[in-house]
PDB file of C-alpha atoms and ligand atoms in Angstrom:
ATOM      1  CA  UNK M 211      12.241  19.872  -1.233  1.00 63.00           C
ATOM      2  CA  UNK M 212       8.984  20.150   0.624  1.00 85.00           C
ATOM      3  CA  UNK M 213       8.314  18.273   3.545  1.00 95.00           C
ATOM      4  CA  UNK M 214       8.082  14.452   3.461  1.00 98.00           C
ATOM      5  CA  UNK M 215       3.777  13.257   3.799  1.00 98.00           C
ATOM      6  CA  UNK M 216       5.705  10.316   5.174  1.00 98.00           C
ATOM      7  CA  UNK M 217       9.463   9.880   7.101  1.00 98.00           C
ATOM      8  CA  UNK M 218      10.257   6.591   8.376  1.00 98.00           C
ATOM      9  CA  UNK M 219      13.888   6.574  10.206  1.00 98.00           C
ATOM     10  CA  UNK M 220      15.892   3.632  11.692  1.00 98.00           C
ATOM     11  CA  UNK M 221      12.847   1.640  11.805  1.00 98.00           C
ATOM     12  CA  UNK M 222      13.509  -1.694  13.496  1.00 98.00           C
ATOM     13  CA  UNK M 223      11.213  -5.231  13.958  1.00 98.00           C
ATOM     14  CA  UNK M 224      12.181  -8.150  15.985  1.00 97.00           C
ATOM     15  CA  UNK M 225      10.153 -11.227  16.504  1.00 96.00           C
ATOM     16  CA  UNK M 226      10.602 -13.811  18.757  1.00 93.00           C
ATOM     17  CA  UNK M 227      10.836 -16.749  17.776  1.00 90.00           C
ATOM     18  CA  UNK M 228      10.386 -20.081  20.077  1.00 88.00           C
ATOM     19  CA  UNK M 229      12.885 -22.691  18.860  1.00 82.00           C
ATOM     20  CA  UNK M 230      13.471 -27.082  19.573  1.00 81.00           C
ATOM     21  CA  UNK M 231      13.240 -26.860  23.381  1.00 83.00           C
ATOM     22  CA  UNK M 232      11.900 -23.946  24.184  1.00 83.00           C
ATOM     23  CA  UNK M 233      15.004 -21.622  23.120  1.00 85.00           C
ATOM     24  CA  UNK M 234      13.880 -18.301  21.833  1.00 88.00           C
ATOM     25  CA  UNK M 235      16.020 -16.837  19.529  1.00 89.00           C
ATOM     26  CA  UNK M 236      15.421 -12.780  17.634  1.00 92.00           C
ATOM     27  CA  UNK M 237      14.465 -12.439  13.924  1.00 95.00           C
ATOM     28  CA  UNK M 238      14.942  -9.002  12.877  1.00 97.00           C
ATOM     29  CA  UNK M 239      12.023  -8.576  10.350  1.00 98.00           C
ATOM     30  CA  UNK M 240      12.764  -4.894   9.505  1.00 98.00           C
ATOM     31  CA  UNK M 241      16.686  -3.954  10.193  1.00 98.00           C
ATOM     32  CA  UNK M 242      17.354  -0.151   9.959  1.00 98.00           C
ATOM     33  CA  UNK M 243      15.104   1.187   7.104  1.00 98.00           C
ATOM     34  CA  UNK M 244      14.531   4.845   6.709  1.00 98.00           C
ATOM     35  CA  UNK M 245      12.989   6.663   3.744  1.00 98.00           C
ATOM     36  CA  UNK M 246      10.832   9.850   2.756  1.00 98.00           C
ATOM     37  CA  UNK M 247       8.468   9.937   0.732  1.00 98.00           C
ATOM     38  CA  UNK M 248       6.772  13.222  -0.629  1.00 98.00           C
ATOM     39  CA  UNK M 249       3.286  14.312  -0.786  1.00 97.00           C
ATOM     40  CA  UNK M 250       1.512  13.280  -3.965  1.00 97.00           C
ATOM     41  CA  UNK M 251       4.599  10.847  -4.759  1.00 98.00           C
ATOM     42  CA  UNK M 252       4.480   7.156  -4.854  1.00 98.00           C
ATOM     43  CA  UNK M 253       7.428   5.201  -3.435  1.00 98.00           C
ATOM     44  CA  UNK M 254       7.857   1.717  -4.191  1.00 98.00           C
ATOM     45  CA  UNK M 255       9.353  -0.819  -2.093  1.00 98.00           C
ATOM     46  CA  UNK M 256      10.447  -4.135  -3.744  1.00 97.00           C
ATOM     47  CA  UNK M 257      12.410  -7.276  -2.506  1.00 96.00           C
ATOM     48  CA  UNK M 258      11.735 -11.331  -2.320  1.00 95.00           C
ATOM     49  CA  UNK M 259       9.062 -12.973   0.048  1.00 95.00           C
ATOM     50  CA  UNK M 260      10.299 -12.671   3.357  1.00 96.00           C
ATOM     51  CA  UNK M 261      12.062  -9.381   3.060  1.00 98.00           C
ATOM     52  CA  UNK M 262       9.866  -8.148   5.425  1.00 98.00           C
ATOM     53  CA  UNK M 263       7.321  -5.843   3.410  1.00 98.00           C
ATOM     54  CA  UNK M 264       4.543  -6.404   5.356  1.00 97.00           C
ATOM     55  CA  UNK M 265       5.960  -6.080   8.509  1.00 98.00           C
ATOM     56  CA  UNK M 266       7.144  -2.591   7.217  1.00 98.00           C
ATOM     57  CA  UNK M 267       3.875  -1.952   5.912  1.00 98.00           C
ATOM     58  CA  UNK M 268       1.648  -3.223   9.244  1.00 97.00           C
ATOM     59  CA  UNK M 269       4.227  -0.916  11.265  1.00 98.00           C
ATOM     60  CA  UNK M 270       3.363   2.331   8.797  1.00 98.00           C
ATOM     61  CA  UNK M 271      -0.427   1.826   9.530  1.00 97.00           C
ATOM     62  CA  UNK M 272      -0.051   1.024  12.911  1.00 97.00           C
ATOM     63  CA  UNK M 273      -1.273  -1.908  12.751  1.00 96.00           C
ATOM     64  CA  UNK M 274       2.247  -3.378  14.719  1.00 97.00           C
ATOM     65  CA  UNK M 275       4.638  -1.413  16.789  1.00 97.00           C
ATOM     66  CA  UNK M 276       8.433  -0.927  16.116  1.00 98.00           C
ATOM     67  CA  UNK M 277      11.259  -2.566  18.016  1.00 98.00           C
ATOM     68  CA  UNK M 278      12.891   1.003  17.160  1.00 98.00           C
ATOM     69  CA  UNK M 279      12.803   4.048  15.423  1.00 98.00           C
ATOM     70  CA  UNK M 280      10.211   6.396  13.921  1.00 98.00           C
ATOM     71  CA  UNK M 281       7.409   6.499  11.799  1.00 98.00           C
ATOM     72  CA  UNK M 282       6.162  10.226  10.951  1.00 98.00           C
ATOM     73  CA  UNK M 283       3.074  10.993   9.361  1.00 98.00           C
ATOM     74  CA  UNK M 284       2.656  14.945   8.246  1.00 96.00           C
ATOM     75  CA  UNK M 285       5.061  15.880  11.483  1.00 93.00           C
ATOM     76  CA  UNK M 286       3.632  13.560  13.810  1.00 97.00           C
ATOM     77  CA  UNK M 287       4.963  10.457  15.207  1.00 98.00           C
ATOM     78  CA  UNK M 288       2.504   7.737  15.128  1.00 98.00           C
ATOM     79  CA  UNK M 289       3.741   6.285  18.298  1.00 98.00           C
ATOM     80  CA  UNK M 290       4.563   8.900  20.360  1.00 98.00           C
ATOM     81  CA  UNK M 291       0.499   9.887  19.958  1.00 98.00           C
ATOM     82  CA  UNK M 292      -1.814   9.241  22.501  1.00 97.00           C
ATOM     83  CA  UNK M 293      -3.983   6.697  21.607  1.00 95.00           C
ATOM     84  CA  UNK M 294      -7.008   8.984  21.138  1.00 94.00           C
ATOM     85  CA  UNK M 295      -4.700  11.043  18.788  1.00 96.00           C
ATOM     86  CA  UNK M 296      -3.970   8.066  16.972  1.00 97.00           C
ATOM     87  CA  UNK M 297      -7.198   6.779  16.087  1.00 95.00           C
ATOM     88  CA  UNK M 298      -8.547  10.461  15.102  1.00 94.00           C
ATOM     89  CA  UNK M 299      -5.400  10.350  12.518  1.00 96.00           C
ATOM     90  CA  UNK M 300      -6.632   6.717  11.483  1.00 96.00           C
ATOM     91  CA  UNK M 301      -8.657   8.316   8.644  1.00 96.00           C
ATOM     92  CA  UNK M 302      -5.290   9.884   6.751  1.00 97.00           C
ATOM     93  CA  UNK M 303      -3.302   6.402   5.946  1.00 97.00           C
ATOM     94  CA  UNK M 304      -5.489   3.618   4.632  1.00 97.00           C
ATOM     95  CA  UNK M 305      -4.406   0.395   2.875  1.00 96.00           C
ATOM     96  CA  UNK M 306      -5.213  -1.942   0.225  1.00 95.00           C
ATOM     97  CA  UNK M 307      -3.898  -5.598   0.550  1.00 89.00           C
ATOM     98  CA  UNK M 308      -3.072  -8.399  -1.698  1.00 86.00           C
ATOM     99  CA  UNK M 309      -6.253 -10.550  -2.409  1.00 79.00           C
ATOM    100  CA  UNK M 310      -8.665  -9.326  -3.339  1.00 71.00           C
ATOM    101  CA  UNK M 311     -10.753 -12.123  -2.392  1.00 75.00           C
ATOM    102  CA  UNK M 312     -10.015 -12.840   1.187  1.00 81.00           C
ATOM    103  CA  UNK M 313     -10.373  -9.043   1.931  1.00 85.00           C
ATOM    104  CA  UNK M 314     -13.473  -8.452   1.195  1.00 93.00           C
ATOM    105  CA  UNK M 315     -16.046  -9.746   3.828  1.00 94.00           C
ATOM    106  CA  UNK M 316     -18.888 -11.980   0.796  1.00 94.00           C
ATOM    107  CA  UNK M 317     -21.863 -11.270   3.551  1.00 96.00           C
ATOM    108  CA  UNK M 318     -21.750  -7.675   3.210  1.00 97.00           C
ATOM    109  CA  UNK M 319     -22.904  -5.660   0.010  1.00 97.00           C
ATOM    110  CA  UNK M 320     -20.528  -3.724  -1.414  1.00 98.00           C
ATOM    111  CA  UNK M 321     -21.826  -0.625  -0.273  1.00 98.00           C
ATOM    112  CA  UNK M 322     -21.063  -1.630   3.422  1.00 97.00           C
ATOM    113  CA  UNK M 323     -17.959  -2.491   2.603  1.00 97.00           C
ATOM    114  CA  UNK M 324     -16.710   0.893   0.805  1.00 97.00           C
ATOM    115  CA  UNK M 325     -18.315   2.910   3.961  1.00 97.00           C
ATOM    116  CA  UNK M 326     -16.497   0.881   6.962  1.00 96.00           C
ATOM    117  CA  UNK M 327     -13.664   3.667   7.430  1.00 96.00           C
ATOM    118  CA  UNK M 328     -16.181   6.062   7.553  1.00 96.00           C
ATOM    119  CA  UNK M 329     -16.610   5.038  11.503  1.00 93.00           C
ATOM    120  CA  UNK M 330     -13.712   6.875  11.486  1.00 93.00           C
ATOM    121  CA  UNK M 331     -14.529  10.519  10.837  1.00 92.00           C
ATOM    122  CA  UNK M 332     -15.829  12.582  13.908  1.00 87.00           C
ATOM    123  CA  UNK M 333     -19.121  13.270  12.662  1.00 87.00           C
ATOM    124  CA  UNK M 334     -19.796  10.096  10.502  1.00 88.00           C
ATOM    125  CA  UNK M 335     -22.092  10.383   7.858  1.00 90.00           C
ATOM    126  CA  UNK M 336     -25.448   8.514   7.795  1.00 92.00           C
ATOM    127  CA  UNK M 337     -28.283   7.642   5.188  1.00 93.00           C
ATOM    128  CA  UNK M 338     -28.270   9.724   2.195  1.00 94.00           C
ATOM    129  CA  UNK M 339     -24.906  11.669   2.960  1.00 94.00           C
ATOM    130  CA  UNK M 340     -23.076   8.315   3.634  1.00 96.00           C
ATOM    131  CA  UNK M 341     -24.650   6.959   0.141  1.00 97.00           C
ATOM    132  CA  UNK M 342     -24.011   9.779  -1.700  1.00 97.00           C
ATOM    133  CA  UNK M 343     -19.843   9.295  -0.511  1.00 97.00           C
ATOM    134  CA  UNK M 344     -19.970   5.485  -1.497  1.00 98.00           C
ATOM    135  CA  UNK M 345     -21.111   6.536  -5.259  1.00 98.00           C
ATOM    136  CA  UNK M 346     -18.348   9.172  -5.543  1.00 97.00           C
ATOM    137  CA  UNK M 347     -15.885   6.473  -4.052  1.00 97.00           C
ATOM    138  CA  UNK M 348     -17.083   3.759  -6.709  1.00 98.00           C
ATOM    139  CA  UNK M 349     -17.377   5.880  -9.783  1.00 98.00           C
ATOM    140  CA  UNK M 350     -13.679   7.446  -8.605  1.00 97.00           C
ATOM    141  CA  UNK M 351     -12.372   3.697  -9.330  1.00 98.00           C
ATOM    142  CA  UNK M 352     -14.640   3.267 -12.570  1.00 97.00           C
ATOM    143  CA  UNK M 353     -17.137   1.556 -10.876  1.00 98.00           C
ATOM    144  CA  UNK M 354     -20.747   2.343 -10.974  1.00 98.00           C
ATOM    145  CA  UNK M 355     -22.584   3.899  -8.205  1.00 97.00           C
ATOM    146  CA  UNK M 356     -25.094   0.470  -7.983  1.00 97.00           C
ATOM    147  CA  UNK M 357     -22.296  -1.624  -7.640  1.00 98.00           C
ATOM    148  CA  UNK M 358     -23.095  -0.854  -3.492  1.00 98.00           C
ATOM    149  CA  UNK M 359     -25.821  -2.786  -3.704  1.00 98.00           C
ATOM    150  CA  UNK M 360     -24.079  -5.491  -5.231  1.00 98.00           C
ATOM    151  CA  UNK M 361     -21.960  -8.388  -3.055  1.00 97.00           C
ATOM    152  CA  UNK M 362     -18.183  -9.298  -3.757  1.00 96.00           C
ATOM    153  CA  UNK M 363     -18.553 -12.753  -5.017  1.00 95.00           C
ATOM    154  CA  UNK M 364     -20.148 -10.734  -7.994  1.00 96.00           C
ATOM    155  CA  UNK M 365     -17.475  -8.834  -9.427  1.00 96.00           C
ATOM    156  CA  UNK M 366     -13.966 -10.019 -11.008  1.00 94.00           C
ATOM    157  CA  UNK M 367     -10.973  -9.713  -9.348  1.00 93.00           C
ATOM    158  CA  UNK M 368      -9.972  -6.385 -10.999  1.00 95.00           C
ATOM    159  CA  UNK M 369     -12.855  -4.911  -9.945  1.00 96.00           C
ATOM    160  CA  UNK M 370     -12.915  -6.230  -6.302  1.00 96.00           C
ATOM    161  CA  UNK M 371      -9.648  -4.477  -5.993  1.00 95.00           C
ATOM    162  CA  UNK M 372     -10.896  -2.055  -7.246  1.00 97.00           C
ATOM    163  CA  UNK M 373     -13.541  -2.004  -3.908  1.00 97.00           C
ATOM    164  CA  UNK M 374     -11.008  -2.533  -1.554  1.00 96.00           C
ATOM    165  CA  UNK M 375      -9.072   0.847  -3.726  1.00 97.00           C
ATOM    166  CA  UNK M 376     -12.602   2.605  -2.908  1.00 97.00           C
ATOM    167  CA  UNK M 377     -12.982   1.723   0.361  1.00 97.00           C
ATOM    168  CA  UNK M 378      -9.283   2.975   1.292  1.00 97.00           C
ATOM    169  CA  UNK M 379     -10.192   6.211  -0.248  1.00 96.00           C
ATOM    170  CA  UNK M 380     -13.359   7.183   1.140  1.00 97.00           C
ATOM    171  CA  UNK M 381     -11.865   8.835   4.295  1.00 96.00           C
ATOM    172  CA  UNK M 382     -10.360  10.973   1.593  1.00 95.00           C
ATOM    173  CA  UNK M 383      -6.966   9.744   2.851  1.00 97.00           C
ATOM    174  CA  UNK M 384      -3.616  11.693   2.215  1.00 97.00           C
ATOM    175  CA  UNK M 385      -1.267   7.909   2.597  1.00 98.00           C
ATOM    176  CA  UNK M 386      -2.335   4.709   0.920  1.00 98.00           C
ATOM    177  CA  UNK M 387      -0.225   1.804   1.704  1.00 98.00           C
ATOM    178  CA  UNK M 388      -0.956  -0.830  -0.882  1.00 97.00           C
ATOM    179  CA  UNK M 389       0.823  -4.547  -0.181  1.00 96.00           C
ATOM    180  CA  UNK M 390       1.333  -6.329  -3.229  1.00 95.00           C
ATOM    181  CA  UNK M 391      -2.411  -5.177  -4.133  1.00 93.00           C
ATOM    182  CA  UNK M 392      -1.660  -6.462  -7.799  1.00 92.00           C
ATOM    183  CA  UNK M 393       0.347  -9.199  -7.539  1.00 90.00           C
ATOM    184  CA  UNK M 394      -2.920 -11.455  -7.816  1.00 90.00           C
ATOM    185  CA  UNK M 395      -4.080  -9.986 -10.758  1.00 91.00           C
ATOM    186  CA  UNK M 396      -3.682 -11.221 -14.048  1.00 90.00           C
ATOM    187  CA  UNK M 397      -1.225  -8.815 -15.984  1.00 88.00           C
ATOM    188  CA  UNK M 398      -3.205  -6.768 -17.992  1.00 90.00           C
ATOM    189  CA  UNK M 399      -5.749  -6.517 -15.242  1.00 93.00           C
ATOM    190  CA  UNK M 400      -2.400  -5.452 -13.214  1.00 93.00           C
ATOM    191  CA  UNK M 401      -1.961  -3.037 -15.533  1.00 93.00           C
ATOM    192  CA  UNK M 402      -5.297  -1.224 -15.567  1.00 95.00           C
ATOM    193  CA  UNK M 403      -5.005  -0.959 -11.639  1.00 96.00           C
ATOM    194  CA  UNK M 404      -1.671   1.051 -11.892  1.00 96.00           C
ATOM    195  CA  UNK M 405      -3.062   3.245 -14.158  1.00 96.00           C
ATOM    196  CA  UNK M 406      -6.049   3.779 -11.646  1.00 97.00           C
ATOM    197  CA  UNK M 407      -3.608   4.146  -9.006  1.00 97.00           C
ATOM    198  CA  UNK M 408      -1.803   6.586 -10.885  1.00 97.00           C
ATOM    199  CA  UNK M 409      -4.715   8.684 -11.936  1.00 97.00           C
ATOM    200  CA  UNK M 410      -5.943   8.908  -8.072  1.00 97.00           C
ATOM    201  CA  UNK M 411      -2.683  10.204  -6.803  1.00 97.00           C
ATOM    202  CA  UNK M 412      -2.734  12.748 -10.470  1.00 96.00           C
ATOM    203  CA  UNK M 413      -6.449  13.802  -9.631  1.00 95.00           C
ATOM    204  CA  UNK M 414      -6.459  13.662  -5.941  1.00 95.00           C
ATOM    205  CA  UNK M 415      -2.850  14.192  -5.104  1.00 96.00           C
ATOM    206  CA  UNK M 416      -2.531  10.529  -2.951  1.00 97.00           C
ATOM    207  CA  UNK M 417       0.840   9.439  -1.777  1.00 98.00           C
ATOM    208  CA  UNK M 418       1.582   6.196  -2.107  1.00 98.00           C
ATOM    209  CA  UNK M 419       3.626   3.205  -0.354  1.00 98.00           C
ATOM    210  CA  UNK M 420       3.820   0.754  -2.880  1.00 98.00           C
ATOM    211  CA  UNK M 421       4.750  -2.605  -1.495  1.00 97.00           C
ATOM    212  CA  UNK M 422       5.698  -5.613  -4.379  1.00 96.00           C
ATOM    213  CA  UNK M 423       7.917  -8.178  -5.058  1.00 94.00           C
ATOM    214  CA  UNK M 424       7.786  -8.095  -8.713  1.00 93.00           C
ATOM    215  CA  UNK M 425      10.502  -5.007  -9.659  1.00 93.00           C
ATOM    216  CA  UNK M 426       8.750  -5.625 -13.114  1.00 89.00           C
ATOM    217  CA  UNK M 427       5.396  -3.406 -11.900  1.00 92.00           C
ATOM    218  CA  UNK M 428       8.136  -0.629  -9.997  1.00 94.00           C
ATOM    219  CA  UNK M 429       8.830   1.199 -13.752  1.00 91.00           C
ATOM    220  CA  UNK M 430       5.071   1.386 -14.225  1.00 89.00           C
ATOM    221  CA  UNK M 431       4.102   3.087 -11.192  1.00 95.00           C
ATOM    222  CA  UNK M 432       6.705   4.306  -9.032  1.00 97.00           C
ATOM    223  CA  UNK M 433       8.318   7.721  -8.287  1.00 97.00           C
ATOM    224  CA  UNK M 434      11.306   6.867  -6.346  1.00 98.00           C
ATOM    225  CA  UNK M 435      12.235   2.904  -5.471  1.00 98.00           C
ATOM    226  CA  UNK M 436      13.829   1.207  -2.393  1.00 98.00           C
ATOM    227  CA  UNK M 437      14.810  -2.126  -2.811  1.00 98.00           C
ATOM    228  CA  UNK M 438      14.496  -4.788   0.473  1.00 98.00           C
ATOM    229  CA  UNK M 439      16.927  -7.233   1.394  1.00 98.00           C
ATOM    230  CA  UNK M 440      16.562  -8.938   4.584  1.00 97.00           C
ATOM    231  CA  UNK M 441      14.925  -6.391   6.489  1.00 98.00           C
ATOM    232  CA  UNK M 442      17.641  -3.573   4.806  1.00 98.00           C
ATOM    233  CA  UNK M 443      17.032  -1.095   2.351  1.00 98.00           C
ATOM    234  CA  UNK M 444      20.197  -1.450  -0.038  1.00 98.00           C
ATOM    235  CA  UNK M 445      19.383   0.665  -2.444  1.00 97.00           C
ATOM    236  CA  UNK M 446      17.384   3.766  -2.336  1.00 98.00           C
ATOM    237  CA  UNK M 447      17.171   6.328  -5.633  1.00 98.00           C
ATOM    238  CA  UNK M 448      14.467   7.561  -8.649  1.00 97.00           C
ATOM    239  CA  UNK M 449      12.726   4.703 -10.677  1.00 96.00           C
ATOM    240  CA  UNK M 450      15.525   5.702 -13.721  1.00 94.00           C
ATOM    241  CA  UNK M 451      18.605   5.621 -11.257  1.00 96.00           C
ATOM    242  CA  UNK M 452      17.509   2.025  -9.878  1.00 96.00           C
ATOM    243  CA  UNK M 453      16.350   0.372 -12.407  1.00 93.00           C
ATOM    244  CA  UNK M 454      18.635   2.038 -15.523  1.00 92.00           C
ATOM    245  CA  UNK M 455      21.595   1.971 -13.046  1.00 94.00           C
ATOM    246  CA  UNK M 456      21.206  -0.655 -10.439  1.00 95.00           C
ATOM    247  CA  UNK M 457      24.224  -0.272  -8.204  1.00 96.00           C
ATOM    248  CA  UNK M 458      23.316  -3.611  -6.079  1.00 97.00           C
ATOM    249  CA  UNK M 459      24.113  -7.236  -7.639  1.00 96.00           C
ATOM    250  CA  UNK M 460      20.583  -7.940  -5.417  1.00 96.00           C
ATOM    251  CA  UNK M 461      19.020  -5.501  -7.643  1.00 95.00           C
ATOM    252  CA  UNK M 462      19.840  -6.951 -10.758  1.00 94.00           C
ATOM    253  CA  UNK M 463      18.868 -10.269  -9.870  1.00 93.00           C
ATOM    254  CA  UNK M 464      15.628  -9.120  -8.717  1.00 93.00           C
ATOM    255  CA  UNK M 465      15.247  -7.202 -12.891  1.00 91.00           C
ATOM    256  CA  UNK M 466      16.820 -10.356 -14.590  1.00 89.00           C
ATOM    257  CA  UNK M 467      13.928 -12.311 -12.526  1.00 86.00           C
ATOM    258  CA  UNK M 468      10.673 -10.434 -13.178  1.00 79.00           C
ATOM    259  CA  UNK M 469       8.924  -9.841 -16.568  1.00 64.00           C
ATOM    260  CA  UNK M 470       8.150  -6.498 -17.153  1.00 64.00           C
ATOM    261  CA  UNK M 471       4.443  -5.534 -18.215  1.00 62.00           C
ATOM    262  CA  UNK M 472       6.731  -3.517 -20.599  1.00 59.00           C
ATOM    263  CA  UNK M 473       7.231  -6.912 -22.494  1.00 54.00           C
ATOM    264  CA  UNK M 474       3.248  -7.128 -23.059  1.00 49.00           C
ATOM    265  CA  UNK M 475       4.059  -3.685 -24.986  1.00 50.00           C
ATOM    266  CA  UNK M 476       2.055  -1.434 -21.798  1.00 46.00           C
ATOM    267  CA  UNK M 477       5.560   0.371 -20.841  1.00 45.00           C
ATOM    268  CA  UNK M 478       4.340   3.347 -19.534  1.00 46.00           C
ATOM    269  CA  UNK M 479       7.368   5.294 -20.338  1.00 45.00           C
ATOM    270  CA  UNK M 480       8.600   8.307 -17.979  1.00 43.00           C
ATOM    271  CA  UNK M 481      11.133  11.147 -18.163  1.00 40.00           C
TER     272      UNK M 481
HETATM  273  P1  ADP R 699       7.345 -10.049   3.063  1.00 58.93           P
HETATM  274  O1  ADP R 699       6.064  -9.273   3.181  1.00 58.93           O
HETATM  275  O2  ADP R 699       8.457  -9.286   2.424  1.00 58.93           O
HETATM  276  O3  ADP R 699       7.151 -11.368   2.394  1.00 58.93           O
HETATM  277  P2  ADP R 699       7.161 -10.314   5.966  1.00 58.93           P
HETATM  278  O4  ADP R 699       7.232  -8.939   6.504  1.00 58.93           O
HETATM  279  O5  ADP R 699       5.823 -10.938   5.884  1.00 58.93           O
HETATM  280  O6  ADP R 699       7.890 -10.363   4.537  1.00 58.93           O
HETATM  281  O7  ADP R 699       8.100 -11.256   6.828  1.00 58.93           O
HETATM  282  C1  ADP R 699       9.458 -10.895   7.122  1.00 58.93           C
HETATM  283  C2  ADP R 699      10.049 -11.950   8.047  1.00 58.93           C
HETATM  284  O8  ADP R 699       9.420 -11.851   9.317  1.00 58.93           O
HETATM  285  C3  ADP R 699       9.846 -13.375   7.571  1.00 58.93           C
HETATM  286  O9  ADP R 699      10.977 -14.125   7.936  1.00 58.93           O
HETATM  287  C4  ADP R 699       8.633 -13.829   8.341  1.00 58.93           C
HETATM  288  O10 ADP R 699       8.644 -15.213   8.533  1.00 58.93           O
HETATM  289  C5  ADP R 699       8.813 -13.087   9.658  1.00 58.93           C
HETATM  290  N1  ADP R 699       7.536 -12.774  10.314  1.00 58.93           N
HETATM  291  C6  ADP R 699       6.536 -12.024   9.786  1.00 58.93           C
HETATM  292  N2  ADP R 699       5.523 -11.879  10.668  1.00 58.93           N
HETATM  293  C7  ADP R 699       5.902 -12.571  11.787  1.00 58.93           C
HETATM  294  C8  ADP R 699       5.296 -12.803  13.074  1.00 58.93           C
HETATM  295  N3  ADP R 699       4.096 -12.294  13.368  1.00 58.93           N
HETATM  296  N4  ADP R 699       5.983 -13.559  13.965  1.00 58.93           N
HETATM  297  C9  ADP R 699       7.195 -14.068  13.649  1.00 58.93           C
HETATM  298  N5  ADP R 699       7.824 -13.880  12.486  1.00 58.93           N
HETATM  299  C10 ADP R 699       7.191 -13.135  11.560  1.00 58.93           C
HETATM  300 MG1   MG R 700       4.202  -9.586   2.308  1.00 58.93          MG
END
C-alpha cells in the first residue's frame, strides 16, 4: 500500500468541564482513534451528534490541539512543526463546514470569498492572476466564472456550498476535511454535491475526510468507513465490509436509522 496522505494514531481530546460548585470534571471528546487514509481516497467518518466529529475534525486542521497522539500529514506531524512550518503547510488541508449559510461572510462578493486562502501561498497572487484562479475554482464546482462578482445571499444553498467547496480548493489542496458539509442540503441537492465531491478527488486526485452523521450518504461517497462511538472508532473497514457486514450492533442501528439516498433511486453503486 502506498503511504497514507493522512495517519492519525491514538489521537486523544479532553475538555474540561466546570461542574455545580466549581468541580471540574474530564470529558474525553476523542478517546483513542487512529486511521489512514490514502492519497486520492475518501474516508468517511460517521456516528451520532456528540460523537465527537468535529473535535476530530478541528484537531486534523489544526484548528485545536490533541490531549495525545499524532496527526501526520504527508510524513509530517502537524504538531511537532514549528509554527512557521505549520502555517506554510496551511495551504495542503482545507475544509468545508456544515452551513452553508453561516460560513459564508454576506458582505463580501463571492469572489473575495473563494480567494481568502490564497493569503496563504508564499507569493500570493494579485489582480488578474488572483482572478484568473477564482474562475478556474468556480467553474471546477460548476459555477460560472461571474458568480465572483456576485454576493452569497444570491445563490441557493447547493450552490453556496458549492463556494465554500471552491474556496477550500483554490490553494490546490491535497486534504479536504468536509464536516457534515451536506447534511443541510436537501437530498437531491445532497446528492449532486457528492457527485461533485467525487469528481474533484477523480479529476484532481483530492483526499478526503468525510465527516457525517447520516451512514445513509457513507455508500454514496466513501472509500473506506470508520464508525464513531463516544469518542472510539469501533469499527474500521471498506464501504462494502461496513455497511454489507456491519460487525457492531452500533453500526446497525446507525443503517436501520438513516434513509439512504439509495431509496430516492440515486444509489451510486460500487464494486
Ligand atoms: P459531533 O461533531 O460528533 O457532534 P463534537 O466533537 O462537536 O461532536 O462534540 C463531542 C463532545 O465534546 C460533546 O460531548 C461536546 O459537548 C463536547 N465538546 C465539544 N467541543 C467542546 C468544547 N469546546 N468544550 C467542552 N466540550 C466540548
Ligand atoms: Mg459536529
Amino acid at each position: 500500500m502506498t503511504a497514507p496522505l493522512l495517519s492519525i494514531d491514538n489521537l486523544s481530546r479532553d475538555y474540561a468541564l466546570r461542574g455545580a460548585g466549581g468541580t471540574i470534571r474530564s470529558l474525553r471528546a476523542v478517546d483513542g482513534v487512529s486511521l489512514d487514509v490514502a492519497p486520492g481516497s475518501i474516508f468517511a467518518v460517521v456516528g451520532e451528534s456528540g460523537c465527537g466529529k468535529s473535535t476530530l475534525a478541528r484537531i486534523v486542521m489544526a484548528l485545536d490541539r490533541p490531549t495525545g497522539g499524532t496527526v501526520r500529514l504527508g510524513g509530517d506531524d502537524l504538531f511537532a512543526l514549528s509554527p512557521k512550518a505549520l502555517a506554510r503547510k496551511r495551504r495542503d488541508f482545507q475544509m468545508v463546514f456544515q452551513d452553508p449559510y453561516g460560513s459564508l461572510n454576506p458582505r463580501h462578493s463571492v469572489g473575495r470569498i473563494v480567494a481568502e486562502p490564497l493569503h496563504l501561498l508564499d507569493d500570493a497572487p494579485k489582480g488578474r492572476d488572483r482572478a484568473v484562479l477564482v474562475a478556474r475554482a468556480l467553474e471546477d464546482v460548476g459555477l460560472p466564472a461571474q458568480a465572483a462578482e456576485r454576493y452569497p445571499h444570491e445563490f441557493s444553498g447547493g450552490q453556496r456550498q458549492r463556494i465554500a467547496i471552491a474556496r477550500a480548493l483554490i490553494t490546490n489542496p491535497k486534504l479536504v476535511v468536509a464536516d457534515e458539509a451536506v447534511s443541510a442540503l436537501d437530498l437531491s441537492i445532497q446528492a449532486q454535491i457528492l457527485r461533485l465531491i467525487l469528481s474533484l478527488r477523480d479529476r484532481h486526485g483530492l483526499t478526503v475526510l468525510f465527516i457525517t452523521h447520516n451512514i445513509g450518504v457513507v455508500d454514496e461517497i466513501a472509500d473506506r468507513v470508520g464508525v464513531m462511538r463516544a469518542g472510539r472508532l469501533v469499527e474500521t473497514g471498506t464501504v462494502r465490509e461496513v455497511l454489507d457486514h456491519p460487525r457492531e450492533d452500533y453500526t446497525r442501528t446507525l443503517l436501520a436509522a438513516e434513509p439512504t439516498l439509495a431509496a430516492l433511486g440515486q444509489r451510486r453503486r460500487r464494486a
